[in-house]
PDB file of C-alpha atoms in Angstrom:
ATOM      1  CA  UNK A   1      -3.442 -29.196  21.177  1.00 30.00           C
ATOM      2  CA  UNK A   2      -2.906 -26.514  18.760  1.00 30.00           C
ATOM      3  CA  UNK A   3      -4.533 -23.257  19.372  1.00 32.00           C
ATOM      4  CA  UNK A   4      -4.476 -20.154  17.756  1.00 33.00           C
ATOM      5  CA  UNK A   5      -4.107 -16.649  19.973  1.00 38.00           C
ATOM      6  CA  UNK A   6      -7.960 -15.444  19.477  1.00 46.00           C
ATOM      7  CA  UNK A   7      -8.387 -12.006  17.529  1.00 50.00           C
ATOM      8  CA  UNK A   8      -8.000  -9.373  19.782  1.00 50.00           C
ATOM      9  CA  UNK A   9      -4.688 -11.014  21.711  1.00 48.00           C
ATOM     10  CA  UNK A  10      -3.019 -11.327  18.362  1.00 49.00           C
ATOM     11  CA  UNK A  11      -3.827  -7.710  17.618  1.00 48.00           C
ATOM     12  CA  UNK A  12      -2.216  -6.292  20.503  1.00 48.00           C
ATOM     13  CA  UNK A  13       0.620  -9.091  21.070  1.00 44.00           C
ATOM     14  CA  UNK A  14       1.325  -9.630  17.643  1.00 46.00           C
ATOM     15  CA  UNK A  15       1.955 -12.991  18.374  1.00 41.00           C
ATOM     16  CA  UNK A  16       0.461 -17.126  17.587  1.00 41.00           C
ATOM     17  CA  UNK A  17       1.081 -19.703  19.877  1.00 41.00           C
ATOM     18  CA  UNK A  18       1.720 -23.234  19.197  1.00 43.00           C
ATOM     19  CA  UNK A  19       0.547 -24.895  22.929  1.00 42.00           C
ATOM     20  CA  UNK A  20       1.056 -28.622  23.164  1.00 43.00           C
ATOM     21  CA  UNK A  21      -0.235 -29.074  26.623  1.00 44.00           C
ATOM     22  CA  UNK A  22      -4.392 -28.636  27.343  1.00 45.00           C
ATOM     23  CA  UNK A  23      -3.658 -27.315  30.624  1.00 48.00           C
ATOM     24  CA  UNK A  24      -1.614 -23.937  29.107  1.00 46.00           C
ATOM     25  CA  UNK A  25      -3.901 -24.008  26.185  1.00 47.00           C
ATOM     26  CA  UNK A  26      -6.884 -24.130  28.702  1.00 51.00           C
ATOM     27  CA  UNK A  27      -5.172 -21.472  31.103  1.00 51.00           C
ATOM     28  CA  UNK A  28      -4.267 -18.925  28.113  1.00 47.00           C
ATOM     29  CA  UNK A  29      -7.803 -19.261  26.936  1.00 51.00           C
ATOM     30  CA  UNK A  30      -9.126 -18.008  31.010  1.00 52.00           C
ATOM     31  CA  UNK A  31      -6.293 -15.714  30.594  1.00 51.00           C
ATOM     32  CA  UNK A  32      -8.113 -14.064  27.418  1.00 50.00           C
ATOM     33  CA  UNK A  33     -11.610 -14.488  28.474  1.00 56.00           C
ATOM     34  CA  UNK A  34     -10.410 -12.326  31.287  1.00 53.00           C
ATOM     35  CA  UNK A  35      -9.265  -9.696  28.544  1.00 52.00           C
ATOM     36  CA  UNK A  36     -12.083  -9.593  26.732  1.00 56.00           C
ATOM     37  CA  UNK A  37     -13.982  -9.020  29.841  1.00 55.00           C
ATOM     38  CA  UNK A  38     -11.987  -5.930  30.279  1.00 52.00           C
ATOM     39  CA  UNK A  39     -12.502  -4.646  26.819  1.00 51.00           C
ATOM     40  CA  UNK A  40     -16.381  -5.389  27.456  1.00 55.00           C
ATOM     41  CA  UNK A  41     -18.267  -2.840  24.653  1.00 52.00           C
ATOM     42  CA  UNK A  42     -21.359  -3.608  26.411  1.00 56.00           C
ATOM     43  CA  UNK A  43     -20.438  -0.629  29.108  1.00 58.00           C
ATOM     44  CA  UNK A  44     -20.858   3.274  28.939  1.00 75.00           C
ATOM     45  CA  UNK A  45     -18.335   3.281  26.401  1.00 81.00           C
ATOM     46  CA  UNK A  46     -18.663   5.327  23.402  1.00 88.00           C
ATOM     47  CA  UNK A  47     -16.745   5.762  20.009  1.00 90.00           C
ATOM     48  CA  UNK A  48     -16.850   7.575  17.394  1.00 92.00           C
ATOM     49  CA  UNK A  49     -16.476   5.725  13.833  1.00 95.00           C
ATOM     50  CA  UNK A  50     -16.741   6.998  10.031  1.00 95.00           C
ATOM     51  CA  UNK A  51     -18.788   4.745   7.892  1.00 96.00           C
ATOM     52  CA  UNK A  52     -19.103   4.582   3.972  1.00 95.00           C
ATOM     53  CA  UNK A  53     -22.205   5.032   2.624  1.00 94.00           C
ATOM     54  CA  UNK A  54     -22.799   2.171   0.521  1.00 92.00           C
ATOM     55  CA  UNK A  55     -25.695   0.239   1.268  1.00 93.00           C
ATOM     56  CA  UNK A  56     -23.455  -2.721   2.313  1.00 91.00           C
ATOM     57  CA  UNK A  57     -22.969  -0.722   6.030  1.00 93.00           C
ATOM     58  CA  UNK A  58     -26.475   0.656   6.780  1.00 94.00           C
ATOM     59  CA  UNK A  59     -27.236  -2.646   8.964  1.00 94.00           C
ATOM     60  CA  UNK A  60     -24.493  -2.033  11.040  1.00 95.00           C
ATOM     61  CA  UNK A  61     -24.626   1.661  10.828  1.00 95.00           C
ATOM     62  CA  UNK A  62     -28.103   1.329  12.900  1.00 95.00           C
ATOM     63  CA  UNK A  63     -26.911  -1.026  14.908  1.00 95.00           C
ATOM     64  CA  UNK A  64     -23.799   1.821  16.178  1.00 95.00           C
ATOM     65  CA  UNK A  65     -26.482   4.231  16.359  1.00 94.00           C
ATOM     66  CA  UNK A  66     -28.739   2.609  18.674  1.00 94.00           C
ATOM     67  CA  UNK A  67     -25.931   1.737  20.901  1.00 93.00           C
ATOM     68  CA  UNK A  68     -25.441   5.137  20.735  1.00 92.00           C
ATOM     69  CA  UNK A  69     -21.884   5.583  19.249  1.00 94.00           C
ATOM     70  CA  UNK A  70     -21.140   8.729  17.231  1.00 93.00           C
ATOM     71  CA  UNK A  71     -21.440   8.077  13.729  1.00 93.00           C
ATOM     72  CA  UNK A  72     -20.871   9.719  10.954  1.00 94.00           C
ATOM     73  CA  UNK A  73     -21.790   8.374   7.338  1.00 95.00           C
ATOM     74  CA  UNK A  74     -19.092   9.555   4.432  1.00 93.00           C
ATOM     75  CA  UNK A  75     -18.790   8.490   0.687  1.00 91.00           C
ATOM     76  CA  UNK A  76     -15.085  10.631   0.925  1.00 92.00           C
ATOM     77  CA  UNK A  77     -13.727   6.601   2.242  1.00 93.00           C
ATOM     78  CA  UNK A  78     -13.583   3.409   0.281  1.00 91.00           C
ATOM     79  CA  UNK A  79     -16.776   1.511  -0.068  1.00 91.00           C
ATOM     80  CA  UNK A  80     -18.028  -0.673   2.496  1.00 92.00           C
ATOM     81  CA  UNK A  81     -15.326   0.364   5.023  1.00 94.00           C
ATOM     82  CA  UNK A  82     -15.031   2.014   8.513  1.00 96.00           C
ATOM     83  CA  UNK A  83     -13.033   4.340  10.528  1.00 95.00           C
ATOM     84  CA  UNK A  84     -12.447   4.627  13.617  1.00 92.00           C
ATOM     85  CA  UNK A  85     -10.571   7.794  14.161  1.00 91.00           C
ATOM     86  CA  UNK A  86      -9.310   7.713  17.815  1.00 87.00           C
ATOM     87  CA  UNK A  87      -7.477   4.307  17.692  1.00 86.00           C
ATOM     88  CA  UNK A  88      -6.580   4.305  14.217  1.00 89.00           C
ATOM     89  CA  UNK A  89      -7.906   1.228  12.591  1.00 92.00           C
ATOM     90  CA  UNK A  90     -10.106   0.431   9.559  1.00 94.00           C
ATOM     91  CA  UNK A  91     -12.203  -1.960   8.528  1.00 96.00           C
ATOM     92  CA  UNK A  92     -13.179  -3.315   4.986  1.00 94.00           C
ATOM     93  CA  UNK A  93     -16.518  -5.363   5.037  1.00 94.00           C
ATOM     94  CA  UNK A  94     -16.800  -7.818   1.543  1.00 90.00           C
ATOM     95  CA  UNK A  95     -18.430 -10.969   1.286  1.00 87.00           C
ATOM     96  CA  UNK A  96     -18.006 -14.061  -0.335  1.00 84.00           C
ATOM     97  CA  UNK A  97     -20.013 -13.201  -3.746  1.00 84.00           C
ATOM     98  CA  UNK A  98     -17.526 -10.448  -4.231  1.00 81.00           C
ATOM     99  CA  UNK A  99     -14.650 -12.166  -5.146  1.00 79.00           C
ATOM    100  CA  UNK A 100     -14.151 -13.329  -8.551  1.00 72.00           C
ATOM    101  CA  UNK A 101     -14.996 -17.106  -9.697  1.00 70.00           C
ATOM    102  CA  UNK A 102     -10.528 -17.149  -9.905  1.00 69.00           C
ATOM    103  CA  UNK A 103      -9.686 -16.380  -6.589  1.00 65.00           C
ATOM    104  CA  UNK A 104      -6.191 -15.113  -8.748  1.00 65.00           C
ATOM    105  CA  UNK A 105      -8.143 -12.457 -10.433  1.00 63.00           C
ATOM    106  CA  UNK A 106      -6.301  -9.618  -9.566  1.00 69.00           C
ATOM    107  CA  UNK A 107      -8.621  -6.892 -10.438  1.00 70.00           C
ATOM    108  CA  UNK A 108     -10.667  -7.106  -7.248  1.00 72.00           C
ATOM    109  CA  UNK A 109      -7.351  -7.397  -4.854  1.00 82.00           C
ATOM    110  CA  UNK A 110      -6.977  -3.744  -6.124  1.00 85.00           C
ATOM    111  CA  UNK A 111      -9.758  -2.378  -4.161  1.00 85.00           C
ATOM    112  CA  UNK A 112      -7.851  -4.385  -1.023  1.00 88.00           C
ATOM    113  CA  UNK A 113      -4.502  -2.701  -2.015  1.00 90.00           C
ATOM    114  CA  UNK A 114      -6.009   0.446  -2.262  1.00 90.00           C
ATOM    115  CA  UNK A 115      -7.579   0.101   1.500  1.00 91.00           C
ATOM    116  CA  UNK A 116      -4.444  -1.386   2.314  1.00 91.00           C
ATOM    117  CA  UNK A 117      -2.125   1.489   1.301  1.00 90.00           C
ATOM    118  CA  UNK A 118      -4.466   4.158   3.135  1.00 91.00           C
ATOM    119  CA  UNK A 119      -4.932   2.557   6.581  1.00 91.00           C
ATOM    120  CA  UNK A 120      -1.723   1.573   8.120  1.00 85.00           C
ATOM    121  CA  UNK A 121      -3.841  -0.765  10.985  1.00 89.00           C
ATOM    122  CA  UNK A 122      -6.347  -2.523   8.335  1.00 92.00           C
ATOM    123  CA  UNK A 123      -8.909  -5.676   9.024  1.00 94.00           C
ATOM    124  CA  UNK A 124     -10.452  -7.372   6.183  1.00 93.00           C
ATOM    125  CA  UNK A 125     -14.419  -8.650   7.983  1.00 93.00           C
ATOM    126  CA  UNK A 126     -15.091 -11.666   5.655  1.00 91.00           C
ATOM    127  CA  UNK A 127     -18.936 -12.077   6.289  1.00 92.00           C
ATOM    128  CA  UNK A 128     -21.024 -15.217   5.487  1.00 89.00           C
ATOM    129  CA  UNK A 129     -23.643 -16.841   7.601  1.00 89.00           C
ATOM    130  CA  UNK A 130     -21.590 -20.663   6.854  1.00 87.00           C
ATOM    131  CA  UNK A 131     -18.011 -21.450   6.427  1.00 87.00           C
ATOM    132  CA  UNK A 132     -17.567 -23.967   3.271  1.00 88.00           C
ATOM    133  CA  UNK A 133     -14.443 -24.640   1.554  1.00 88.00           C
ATOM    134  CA  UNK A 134     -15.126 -21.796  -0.770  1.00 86.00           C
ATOM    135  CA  UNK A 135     -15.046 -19.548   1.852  1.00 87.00           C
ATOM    136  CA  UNK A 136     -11.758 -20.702   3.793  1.00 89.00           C
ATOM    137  CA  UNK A 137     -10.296 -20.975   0.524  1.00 86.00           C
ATOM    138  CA  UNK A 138     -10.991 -17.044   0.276  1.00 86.00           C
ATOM    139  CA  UNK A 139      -9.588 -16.439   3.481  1.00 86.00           C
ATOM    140  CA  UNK A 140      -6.776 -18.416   2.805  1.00 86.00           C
ATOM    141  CA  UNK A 141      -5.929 -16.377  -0.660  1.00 85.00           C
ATOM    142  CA  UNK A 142      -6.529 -13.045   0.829  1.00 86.00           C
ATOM    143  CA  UNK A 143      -3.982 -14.155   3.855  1.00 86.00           C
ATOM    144  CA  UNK A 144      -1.361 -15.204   0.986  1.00 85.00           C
ATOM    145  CA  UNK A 145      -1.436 -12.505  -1.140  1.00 85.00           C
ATOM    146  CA  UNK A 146      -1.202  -9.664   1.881  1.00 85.00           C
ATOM    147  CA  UNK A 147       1.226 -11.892   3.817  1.00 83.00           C
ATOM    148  CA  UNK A 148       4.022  -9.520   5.498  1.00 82.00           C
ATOM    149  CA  UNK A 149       1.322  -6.400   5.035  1.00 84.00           C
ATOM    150  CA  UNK A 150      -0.333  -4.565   7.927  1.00 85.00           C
ATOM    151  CA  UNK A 151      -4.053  -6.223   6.744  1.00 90.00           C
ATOM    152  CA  UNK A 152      -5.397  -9.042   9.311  1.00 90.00           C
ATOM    153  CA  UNK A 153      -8.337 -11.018   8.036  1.00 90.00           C
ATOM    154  CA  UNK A 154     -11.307 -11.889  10.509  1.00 90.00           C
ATOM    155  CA  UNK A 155     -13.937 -14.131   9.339  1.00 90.00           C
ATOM    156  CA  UNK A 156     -17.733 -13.231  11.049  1.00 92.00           C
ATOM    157  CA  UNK A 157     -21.187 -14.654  10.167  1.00 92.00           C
ATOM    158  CA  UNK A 158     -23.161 -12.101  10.945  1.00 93.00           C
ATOM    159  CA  UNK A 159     -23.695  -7.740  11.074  1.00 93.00           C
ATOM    160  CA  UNK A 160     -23.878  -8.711  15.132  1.00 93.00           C
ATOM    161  CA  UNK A 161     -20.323 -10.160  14.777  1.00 93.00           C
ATOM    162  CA  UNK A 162     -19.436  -6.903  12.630  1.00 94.00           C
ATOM    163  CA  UNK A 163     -20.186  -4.742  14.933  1.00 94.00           C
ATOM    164  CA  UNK A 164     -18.813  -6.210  17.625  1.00 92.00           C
ATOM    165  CA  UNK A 165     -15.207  -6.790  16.216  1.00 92.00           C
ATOM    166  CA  UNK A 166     -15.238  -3.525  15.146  1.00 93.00           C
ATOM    167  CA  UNK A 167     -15.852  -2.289  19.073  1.00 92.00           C
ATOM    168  CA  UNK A 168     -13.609  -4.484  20.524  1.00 89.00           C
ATOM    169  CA  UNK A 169     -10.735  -3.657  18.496  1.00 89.00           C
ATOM    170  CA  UNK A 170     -11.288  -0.101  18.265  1.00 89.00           C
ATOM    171  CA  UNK A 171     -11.728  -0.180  22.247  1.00 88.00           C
ATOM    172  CA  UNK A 172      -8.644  -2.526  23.102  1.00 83.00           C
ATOM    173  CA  UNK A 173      -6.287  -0.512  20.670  1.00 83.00           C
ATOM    174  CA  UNK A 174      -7.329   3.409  22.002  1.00 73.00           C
ATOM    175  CA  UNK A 175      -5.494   4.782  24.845  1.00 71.00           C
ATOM    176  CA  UNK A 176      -4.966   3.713  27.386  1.00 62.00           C
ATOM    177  CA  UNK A 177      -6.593  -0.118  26.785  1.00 61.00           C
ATOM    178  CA  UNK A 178      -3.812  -0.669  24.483  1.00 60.00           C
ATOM    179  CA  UNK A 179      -1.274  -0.306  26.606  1.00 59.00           C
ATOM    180  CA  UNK A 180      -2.627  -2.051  29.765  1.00 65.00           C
ATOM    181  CA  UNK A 181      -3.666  -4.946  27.468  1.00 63.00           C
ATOM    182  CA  UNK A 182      -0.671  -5.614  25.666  1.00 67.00           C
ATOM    183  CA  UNK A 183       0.778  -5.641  28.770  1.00 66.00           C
ATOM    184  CA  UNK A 184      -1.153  -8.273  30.515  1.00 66.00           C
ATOM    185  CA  UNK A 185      -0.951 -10.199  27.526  1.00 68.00           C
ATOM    186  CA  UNK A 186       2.780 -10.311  27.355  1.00 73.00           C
ATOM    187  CA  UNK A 187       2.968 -11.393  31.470  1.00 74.00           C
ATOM    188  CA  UNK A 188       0.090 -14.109  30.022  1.00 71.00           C
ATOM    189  CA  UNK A 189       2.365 -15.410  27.709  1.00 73.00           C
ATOM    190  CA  UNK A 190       5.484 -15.336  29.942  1.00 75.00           C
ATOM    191  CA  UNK A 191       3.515 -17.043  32.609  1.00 71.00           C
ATOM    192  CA  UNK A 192       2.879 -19.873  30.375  1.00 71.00           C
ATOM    193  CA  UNK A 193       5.765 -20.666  28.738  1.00 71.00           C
ATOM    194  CA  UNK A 194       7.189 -20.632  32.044  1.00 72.00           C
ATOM    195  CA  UNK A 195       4.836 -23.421  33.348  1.00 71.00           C
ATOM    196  CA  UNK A 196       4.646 -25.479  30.145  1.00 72.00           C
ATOM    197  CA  UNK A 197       6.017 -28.955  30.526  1.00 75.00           C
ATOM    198  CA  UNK A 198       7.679 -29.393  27.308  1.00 71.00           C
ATOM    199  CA  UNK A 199       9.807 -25.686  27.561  1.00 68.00           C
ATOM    200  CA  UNK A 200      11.337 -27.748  31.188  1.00 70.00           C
ATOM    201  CA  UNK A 201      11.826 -30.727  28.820  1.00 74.00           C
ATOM    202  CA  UNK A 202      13.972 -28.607  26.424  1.00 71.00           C
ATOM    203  CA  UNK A 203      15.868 -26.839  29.187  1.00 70.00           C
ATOM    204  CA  UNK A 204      16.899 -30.078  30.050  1.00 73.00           C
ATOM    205  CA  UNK A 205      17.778 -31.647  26.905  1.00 73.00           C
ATOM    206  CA  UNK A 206      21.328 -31.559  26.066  1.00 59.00           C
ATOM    207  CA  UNK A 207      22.564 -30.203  22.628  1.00 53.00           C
TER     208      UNK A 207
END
């Protein structure tokens, strides 16, 4: 069973495991859902976030403001992006229709450099309602070009999934979350590769 490290654990671990048993697969997963319960957004927690004024954010903008975050709306930051200020991230939000019919076209990857080359801890939010090929071919092409950069790509459907990947990750990367987290995450990882049948195999294998 291969299974990828979900969003917020590769943020703050840096890290994609290959798991070939269902059992560590299954007990990394309980692992994380017991993460993401302690980087809940849903408590008295409150950020404060700079969002672009383009029309693009104004959905989500209301959203923030009725879950009463501090906002503050700014056309001095790239289009369609966001800010938070106190864990020092930034999102970009684009969709689908954006990108050129050539995925190669280079022209619109400039607005990505740009975003790139101001926020060192950058997310990409690819937002459609449905996944097609066209779309995971996007993903894929975005993830090649910035491969090695500081930009992760997260695909959402919806302004309900952009809102709340922006919370989590600005809440699991502020002080002190980030530190408690990646440490749990690293004993997590530890614990399993420790228990995983096939790392005993190798340790017994003779080279």
């Amino acid at each position: 069973m291969f299974l990828y490290v979900p969003v917020c654990a590769r943020v703050l671990t840096g890290v994609c495991l290959n798991f070939n048993t269902v059992s560590a697969a299954t007990e990394y997963q309980l692992t994380y859902n017991k993460l993401e319960m302690a980087i809940d957004t849903n408590t008295s927690w409150k950020t404060t976030l700079i969002i672009s004024t383009s029309p693009q954010c104004d959905e989500a903008s209301q959203i923030l403001v009725a879950q009463q975050h501090r906002i503050r709306r700014s056309d001095n930051i790239l289009s369609s992006s966001f800010v938070s200020p106190l864990s020092g991230t930034a999102f970009l939000l684009v969709t689908p229709e954006e990108f050129p019919a050539e995925l190669e076209n280079a022209e619109f990857f400039e607005r990505i450099e740009k975003f790139v080359q101001v926020h060192r801890n950058s997310f990409l939010l690819l937002q459609t309602p449905v996944y097609g090929k066209r779309e995971w071919e996007i993903l894929s092409s975005v993830q090649n070009r910035f491969l090695g950069c500081n930009l992760r790509v997260i695909p959402v459907h919806s302004t309900a999934d952009v809102v709340k990947g922006i919370l989590v990750i600005a809440k699991a990367t502020s002080k002190p979350n980030v530190a408690n987290l990646r440490d749990q995450m690293s004993l997590a990882c530890t614990h399993i590769i420790d228990h995983s049948p096939v790392w005993g195999m190798l340790q017994e294998m003779q080279f």
